[in-house]
Coordinates of C-alpha atoms in Angstrom, one line a residue:
M8 CA -0.3 -80.2 14.5
E9 CA 3.3 -79.8 15.4
I10 CA 4.7 -77.6 18.1
T11 CA 8.2 -76.3 17.8
I12 CA 10.4 -74.4 20.2
N13 CA 13.7 -72.9 19.0
E14 CA 13.1 -74.6 15.7
K15 CA 12.9 -78.1 17.3
K16 CA 9.8 -80.2 17.0
I17 CA 8.5 -80.8 20.6
F18 CA 5.4 -82.9 19.7
S19 CA 2.9 -83.6 17.0
R20 CA -0.7 -84.5 17.3
Q21 CA -1.6 -87.9 16.1
S22 CA -5.2 -87.9 17.3
S23 CA -7.6 -85.4 15.7
S24 CA -9.9 -85.8 18.7
F25 CA -7.5 -84.1 21.1
R26 CA -6.8 -80.4 21.3
L27 CA -4.2 -78.9 23.6
R28 CA -5.8 -75.6 23.6
S29 CA -8.4 -73.9 25.8
P30 CA -7.8 -70.2 26.3
S31 CA -9.9 -70.1 29.5
L32 CA -8.6 -73.3 31.2
N33 CA -9.0 -72.3 34.8
A34 CA -6.9 -73.2 37.8
L35 CA -9.2 -76.0 39.0
R36 CA -9.1 -77.9 35.6
L37 CA -5.4 -77.2 35.3
Q38 CA -4.8 -78.7 38.8
R39 CA -6.8 -81.8 37.8
I40 CA -4.6 -82.2 34.8
F41 CA -1.5 -81.7 36.9
D42 CA -2.7 -84.4 39.3
L43 CA -3.3 -86.9 36.5
F44 CA 0.2 -86.3 35.0
D45 CA 1.8 -86.6 38.5
K46 CA 1.7 -90.4 38.4
N47 CA 3.5 -91.0 41.7
S48 CA 1.7 -88.1 43.5
D49 CA 4.9 -86.6 44.8
G50 CA 3.8 -83.0 43.9
F51 CA 6.1 -82.8 40.9
I52 CA 5.7 -83.7 37.2
T53 CA 9.0 -84.9 35.8
V54 CA 9.9 -84.7 32.1
E55 CA 9.3 -88.4 31.9
E56 CA 5.8 -88.1 33.5
L57 CA 4.9 -85.3 31.1
S58 CA 6.2 -87.2 28.1
Q59 CA 4.2 -90.4 29.1
A60 CA 1.0 -88.3 29.7
L61 CA 1.3 -86.6 26.3
S62 CA 1.8 -90.0 24.6
R63 CA -1.2 -91.4 26.4
L64 CA -3.2 -88.5 25.0
G65 CA -2.2 -89.2 21.4
L66 CA 0.7 -86.7 21.2
D67 CA 4.0 -88.0 20.0
A68 CA 6.5 -86.4 22.4
D69 CA 10.2 -86.5 21.7
I70 CA 11.7 -86.5 25.1
S71 CA 15.0 -85.1 24.0
D72 CA 13.4 -82.1 22.4
L73 CA 10.9 -81.7 25.3
K74 CA 13.5 -81.9 28.0
P75 CA 15.2 -78.5 27.6
T76 CA 12.0 -76.6 27.5
I77 CA 10.5 -78.3 30.5
E78 CA 13.8 -78.0 32.5
S79 CA 13.7 -74.3 31.9
Y80 CA 10.6 -74.1 34.1
I81 CA 12.0 -76.4 36.9
K82 CA 13.4 -74.6 39.8
P83 CA 17.0 -75.4 40.9
D84 CA 17.4 -78.4 43.2
E85 CA 13.9 -79.7 42.3
T86 CA 13.1 -82.9 40.4
G87 CA 10.2 -81.7 38.3
L88 CA 7.6 -79.0 37.8
R89 CA 5.5 -78.0 40.8
F90 CA 1.9 -76.9 40.0
G91 CA 2.9 -73.2 39.7
D92 CA 5.7 -74.1 37.3
F93 CA 3.3 -76.3 35.3
A94 CA 0.8 -73.5 35.2
A95 CA 3.5 -71.0 33.9
L96 CA 4.5 -73.5 31.2
H97 CA 0.9 -74.0 30.2
K98 CA 0.3 -70.2 30.0
T99 CA 3.5 -69.7 27.9
L100 CA 2.6 -72.5 25.5
D101 CA -1.0 -71.3 25.2
E102 CA 0.1 -67.7 24.5
S103 CA 3.0 -68.7 22.2
F104 CA 1.3 -71.3 20.1
F105 CA -2.4 -70.8 20.3
A106 CA -3.0 -67.1 20.5
G107 CA -5.0 -66.1 17.4
D108 CA -4.9 -69.7 16.1
C109 CA -7.8 -71.1 18.1
E110 CA -10.9 -72.1 16.1
C111 CA -12.9 -71.2 19.2
D112 CA -13.7 -67.7 20.5
G113 CA -12.6 -68.3 24.1
S114 CA -16.2 -68.3 25.4
P115 CA -17.3 -71.0 27.9
E116 CA -19.6 -72.4 25.2
S117 CA -16.8 -72.9 22.7
D118 CA -14.5 -74.3 25.4
L119 CA -17.2 -76.9 26.1
E120 CA -17.5 -77.6 22.3
E121 CA -13.7 -78.3 22.1
A122 CA -13.9 -80.5 25.2
F123 CA -16.9 -82.4 23.7
K124 CA -14.9 -83.1 20.6
V125 CA -12.1 -84.8 22.7
F126 CA -14.7 -87.4 23.8
D127 CA -16.7 -87.6 20.5
Q128 CA -14.0 -89.5 18.7
D129 CA -16.0 -90.4 15.6
G130 CA -17.5 -87.0 15.2
D131 CA -21.1 -88.2 15.2
G132 CA -22.3 -85.6 17.8
F133 CA -22.6 -88.1 20.6
I134 CA -20.4 -89.6 23.2
S135 CA -20.8 -93.4 23.5
A136 CA -19.7 -95.6 26.4
V137 CA -16.8 -96.9 24.2
E138 CA -15.6 -93.4 23.3
L139 CA -15.7 -92.4 27.0
Q140 CA -13.8 -95.5 28.0
N141 CA -11.1 -94.8 25.3
V142 CA -10.5 -91.3 26.6
L143 CA -10.5 -92.5 30.3
K144 CA -7.9 -95.2 29.3
K145 CA -5.7 -92.6 27.6
L146 CA -5.8 -90.6 30.8
G147 CA -4.9 -93.7 32.8
L148 CA -8.0 -93.4 34.9
P149 CA -9.2 -96.6 36.7
E150 CA -12.8 -95.8 35.9
A151 CA -12.0 -97.1 32.4
G152 CA -11.5 -100.6 33.6
E153 CA -15.0 -102.0 33.1
I154 CA -17.4 -101.0 30.4
E155 CA -20.3 -101.5 32.8
Q156 CA -19.0 -98.7 35.1
V157 CA -18.5 -96.4 32.0
E158 CA -22.0 -97.2 30.9
R159 CA -23.3 -96.2 34.3
M160 CA -21.5 -92.9 33.9
I161 CA -23.2 -92.3 30.6
V162 CA -26.6 -93.2 32.1
S163 CA -26.1 -90.7 34.9
V164 CA -26.1 -87.8 32.5
D165 CA -28.2 -89.2 29.6
S166 CA -31.4 -87.2 30.2
N167 CA -33.1 -88.4 27.0
H168 CA -32.2 -92.1 27.7
D169 CA -30.8 -92.9 24.3
G170 CA -27.7 -94.6 25.7
R171 CA -25.3 -91.8 24.7
V172 CA -24.4 -88.3 25.6
D173 CA -25.2 -85.4 23.2
F174 CA -23.7 -81.9 23.5
F175 CA -26.5 -80.5 25.5
E176 CA -26.3 -83.3 28.1
F177 CA -22.5 -82.9 28.2
K178 CA -22.9 -79.1 28.7
N179 CA -25.4 -79.6 31.5
M180 CA -23.1 -82.1 33.2
M181 CA -20.0 -79.9 32.8
Q182 CA -21.8 -76.8 34.2
T183 CA -22.5 -78.6 37.4
V184 CA -18.8 -79.6 37.9
I185 CA -16.8 -76.7 36.6
V186 CA -16.0 -73.7 38.6
P187 CA -16.2 -70.6 36.4
S188 CA -13.0 -68.7 35.5
S189 CA -12.5 -65.5 37.3

């Protein structure tokens, strides 16, 4: 998938397991994403931090094309996007590029299915420890460091004890950590 603004390519998707669309992404989840992208925890996401985060997620971001769009959301005399600016950018991109183009119906169930697909990289219907570790690494999370720690994460939600997470286990886990959209 390629996203263009003013006839300029902003980024293209290299990984089929990542989708940058979720119509009902709520403020809590968006704040978590903002915090992950804000690598130096200064309360701002710079163009460089956003470009690096998109690259880690498998999106080929051309910083020269990305910069004018991002800078249009940065307030004068600030070094980057504050959370509110980031949320406004997300909303604009979501409405501009994904309205009517989403394979999902916007329901919580379809949002969970889309999220599950991000982790289920081989499309076999299960999330293995290796797949979870790969996604955590892409996000730059320290939990990805040791496979034993990732395996413990899998075991903590693996209710049928088969060593992997199916959609229903994923759904049960997510329903305990996600605050419903209002």
